[in-house]
Amino acid sequence: MKVISIIGQKGGCGKTTTTIMLASALAYTYKKKVVALDCDTTQQSLVKIRNRDISDITPHDVIVDGQKLKEVNAFDVYRVFREQKIKPYEVISCEEKVEPIIDYLVKKDEEGYDYAFLDLPGNVDSIEYNRILSLCNIVFIPFIGDDLNFDSNFDFAKKSCEKVLNSKSNRNLEKIYGYWNKYNSSVRPAEFEDYCKKVKEGLPHIEMLENKFGFTNSVGNRLFMNTLVTPVQYKKSGNINPLIEEMYNKIESI
């Protein structure tokens, strides 16, 4: 079983959103056995979203590039899952502590799970956080191309990921990938190139993905924050499909 985490220090950088999209794609599109551990004891966003998805019976529109595609009812989606005997991947509430996380991971590994996701807060200065991070095999870090968000996650990657990678006790973390999230094409090319250069020179241990997650892909669209629907089924949903597929290919190759 491979353990994956999408991490970042800045709130709103896309940790939970990407976790949901990638976990959903793995479970529903690629037919993998997936579990997601919500280890953010303060927010518990992942658990709250799953509970909302199951209980939500209010139809809402899928809006892509300003156009209404169709009306979707999350409750109906869940009912179809039940009829087709497709079990939604597990979302488990867990403490931000190494011991209970290890217990869950060992149990799920013995049960034949393919992937486990750890949804973590951005506690970069926490010793416990770095211990938890060392349980992961693959880490993805979203970078946003503006000074406030970029600097936060850049510093986070320097402090935390390098510490784990360079630790003599690290036996698990094999690869760290970065990707551009909420990418805005209106950002000046020279400015964006500066960000890319800073990552390449300052974070040589991070491999940047080729695909970028565009700014408008998830804004205002609840289905991209729904644990019962995978966004890869929407062929007109911006650059989500290529990004998720690239992530999938990366984690499958390790």
XYZ file of C-alpha atoms in Angstrom:
254
model
C 0.000 0.000 0.000
C 1.280 3.449 -0.926
C 0.756 6.383 1.419
C 0.149 9.774 -0.187
C -0.254 13.272 1.203
C -0.934 16.635 -0.411
C 0.681 19.125 1.953
C 1.079 22.854 2.411
C 1.239 25.432 5.157
C -1.037 28.097 3.712
C -4.777 27.592 4.209
C -6.644 27.518 0.920
C -3.661 26.321 -1.120
C -5.606 23.260 -2.269
C -4.568 20.412 0.039
C -8.015 18.998 0.739
C -9.443 19.768 -2.707
C -6.634 17.896 -4.458
C -6.853 15.055 -1.946
C -10.532 14.610 -2.777
C -10.045 14.793 -6.530
C -7.100 12.383 -6.621
C -8.601 9.922 -4.112
C -11.913 9.959 -6.007
C -10.171 9.389 -9.340
C -8.175 6.483 -7.942
C -11.259 4.889 -6.381
C -13.906 5.480 -9.047
C -11.997 5.816 -12.317
C -8.961 3.594 -11.756
C -10.835 1.154 -9.475
C -8.291 1.204 -6.663
C -8.998 0.443 -3.028
C -8.589 3.783 -1.249
C -8.845 5.142 2.277
C -8.455 8.785 3.337
C -7.428 9.685 6.879
C -8.499 13.132 8.035
C -5.725 13.980 10.500
C -6.557 17.675 10.819
C -8.184 17.465 14.239
C -9.064 21.169 14.258
C -10.831 21.480 10.885
C -11.912 17.902 10.063
C -12.808 19.246 6.598
C -12.622 15.893 4.851
C -14.977 14.204 7.295
C -17.416 17.109 7.138
C -17.394 17.053 3.330
C -18.095 13.299 3.227
C -20.988 13.699 5.677
C -22.354 16.544 3.560
C -22.028 14.535 0.356
C -24.059 11.647 1.719
C -26.807 13.814 3.192
C -26.974 16.412 0.401
C -30.210 16.044 -1.571
C -30.170 19.520 -3.077
C -29.602 19.523 -6.850
C -26.903 21.868 -8.074
C -25.455 22.726 -11.452
C -22.135 21.721 -12.920
C -20.668 24.969 -14.231
C -17.666 24.738 -16.553
C -16.255 27.791 -18.309
C -19.400 29.714 -17.477
C -21.695 27.135 -19.093
C -24.226 24.919 -17.354
C -23.642 21.302 -18.282
C -26.266 19.478 -16.278
C -28.005 19.333 -12.920
C -26.565 16.881 -10.444
C -27.935 15.592 -7.168
C -25.238 14.164 -4.901
C -27.769 11.942 -3.140
C -28.740 10.391 -6.494
C -25.066 9.767 -7.242
C -24.702 7.956 -3.935
C -27.853 5.904 -4.635
C -26.452 4.845 -8.025
C -23.258 3.797 -6.277
C -25.300 1.606 -3.960
C -27.284 0.087 -6.829
C -24.102 -0.724 -8.749
C -22.469 -2.019 -5.576
C -19.729 0.600 -5.784
C -18.577 1.389 -2.280
C -17.390 4.968 -1.678
C -13.830 5.035 -0.447
C -13.464 5.279 3.297
C -12.964 8.618 5.029
C -11.723 8.160 8.576
C -11.236 10.706 11.341
C -7.847 10.275 12.987
C -5.698 12.133 15.486
C -2.643 14.009 14.278
C -0.409 11.516 16.050
C 1.929 8.896 14.659
C 0.739 5.895 16.673
C -2.977 5.872 15.714
C -2.092 6.692 12.092
C 0.305 3.735 11.960
C -2.419 1.511 13.443
C -4.830 2.546 10.683
C -2.209 2.141 7.948
C -1.170 -1.328 9.106
C -4.791 -2.429 9.297
C -5.644 -1.118 5.823
C -2.480 -2.611 4.353
C -3.449 -6.003 5.752
C -6.923 -5.554 4.231
C -5.387 -5.146 0.795
C -5.813 -1.413 0.233
C -3.876 0.144 -2.634
C -3.608 3.736 -1.417
C -3.985 5.668 1.816
C -4.223 9.476 1.888
C -3.213 11.557 4.886
C -4.980 14.932 4.997
C -2.757 16.970 7.324
C -2.758 20.493 8.752
C 0.200 22.762 7.997
C 2.012 22.338 11.299
C 5.476 22.725 9.865
C 7.128 23.345 13.241
C 5.568 20.284 14.845
C 7.910 17.348 15.517
C 4.895 15.072 15.338
C 4.040 16.447 11.901
C 7.455 15.538 10.510
C 7.182 12.073 12.014
C 3.811 11.628 10.285
C 5.210 12.946 7.017
C 7.930 10.305 7.180
C 5.184 7.662 6.918
C 4.341 8.846 3.393
C 5.755 7.356 0.209
C 4.702 10.197 -2.088
C 4.019 13.854 -1.345
C 2.467 16.522 -3.567
C 2.875 20.238 -2.815
C 0.653 22.867 -4.447
C 2.273 26.177 -5.345
C 0.257 29.301 -6.101
C 1.770 32.034 -8.243
C 1.441 35.037 -5.975
C 3.926 36.299 -3.417
C 1.986 35.572 -0.218
C 0.940 32.028 -1.101
C 4.113 31.079 -2.936
C 6.511 32.154 -0.187
C 4.503 30.313 2.442
C 4.599 26.941 0.711
C 8.157 27.455 -0.522
C 9.382 27.975 3.052
C 7.204 25.080 4.187
C 8.838 22.748 1.649
C 12.306 23.898 2.700
C 11.684 23.372 6.395
C 9.655 20.202 6.412
C 10.309 18.078 3.329
C 14.075 18.521 3.338
C 14.148 17.656 7.016
C 12.319 14.389 6.399
C 14.270 13.530 3.255
C 17.598 14.106 4.972
C 16.634 12.228 8.098
C 18.595 9.018 8.630
C 15.412 7.379 9.899
C 13.505 8.074 6.666
C 12.664 4.789 4.976
C 9.422 5.672 3.221
C 9.376 9.049 1.498
C 10.532 8.347 -2.050
C 9.329 11.292 -4.102
C 8.070 14.850 -3.701
C 6.176 16.455 -6.559
C 5.136 20.063 -6.875
C 2.349 21.431 -9.050
C 0.874 24.820 -9.845
C -2.568 25.242 -8.317
C -5.032 28.060 -9.075
C -2.750 29.007 -11.928
C -3.798 32.326 -13.410
C -2.785 32.831 -17.026
C -2.965 36.600 -16.518
C 0.168 36.500 -14.358
C 3.041 38.091 -16.241
C 5.239 35.407 -17.884
C 8.420 36.924 -16.442
C 6.938 36.838 -12.946
C 5.878 33.200 -13.309
C 9.300 32.274 -14.669
C 10.839 33.773 -11.522
C 8.683 31.478 -9.388
C 9.688 28.457 -11.487
C 13.354 29.386 -11.207
C 13.102 29.767 -7.442
C 11.597 26.287 -7.109
C 14.187 24.721 -9.403
C 17.145 26.317 -7.630
C 15.851 26.381 -4.066
C 13.996 23.050 -3.982
C 16.059 20.654 -6.123
C 14.469 17.646 -4.419
C 11.034 18.568 -5.818
C 9.943 17.515 -9.314
C 7.358 19.893 -10.767
C 4.470 18.384 -12.735
C 3.941 19.559 -16.281
C 0.208 20.228 -15.936
C -1.207 23.186 -14.036
C -4.515 23.303 -12.187
C -6.202 26.444 -13.522
C -7.661 29.059 -11.214
C -11.244 28.733 -12.468
C -11.459 24.941 -12.396
C -12.691 24.540 -8.837
C -14.049 27.971 -7.970
C -17.790 27.803 -7.338
C -18.131 24.163 -8.409
C -19.100 21.909 -5.541
C -18.540 18.719 -7.499
C -14.804 19.313 -7.365
C -15.170 19.114 -3.589
C -17.363 16.009 -3.568
C -16.059 12.652 -2.355
C -18.669 10.737 -4.357
C -17.867 12.123 -7.802
C -14.589 12.132 -9.668
C -13.847 15.203 -11.799
C -12.077 13.196 -14.493
C -15.478 12.258 -15.908
C -16.015 15.868 -17.027
C -14.254 16.216 -20.325
C -14.662 19.988 -20.430
C -13.406 20.697 -16.933
C -10.354 22.711 -17.795
C -7.047 21.021 -17.044
C -8.210 18.731 -14.257
C -8.106 15.538 -16.323
C -4.461 15.875 -17.453
C -3.275 16.881 -13.977
C -4.999 13.960 -12.244
C -3.781 11.561 -14.915
C -0.223 12.834 -14.524
C -0.436 12.395 -10.750
C -1.771 8.885 -11.227
C 1.036 7.942 -13.593
C 3.629 9.292 -11.163
C 2.376 7.375 -8.150
C 1.871 4.187 -10.157
C 5.475 4.331 -11.368
C 6.909 4.271 -7.847
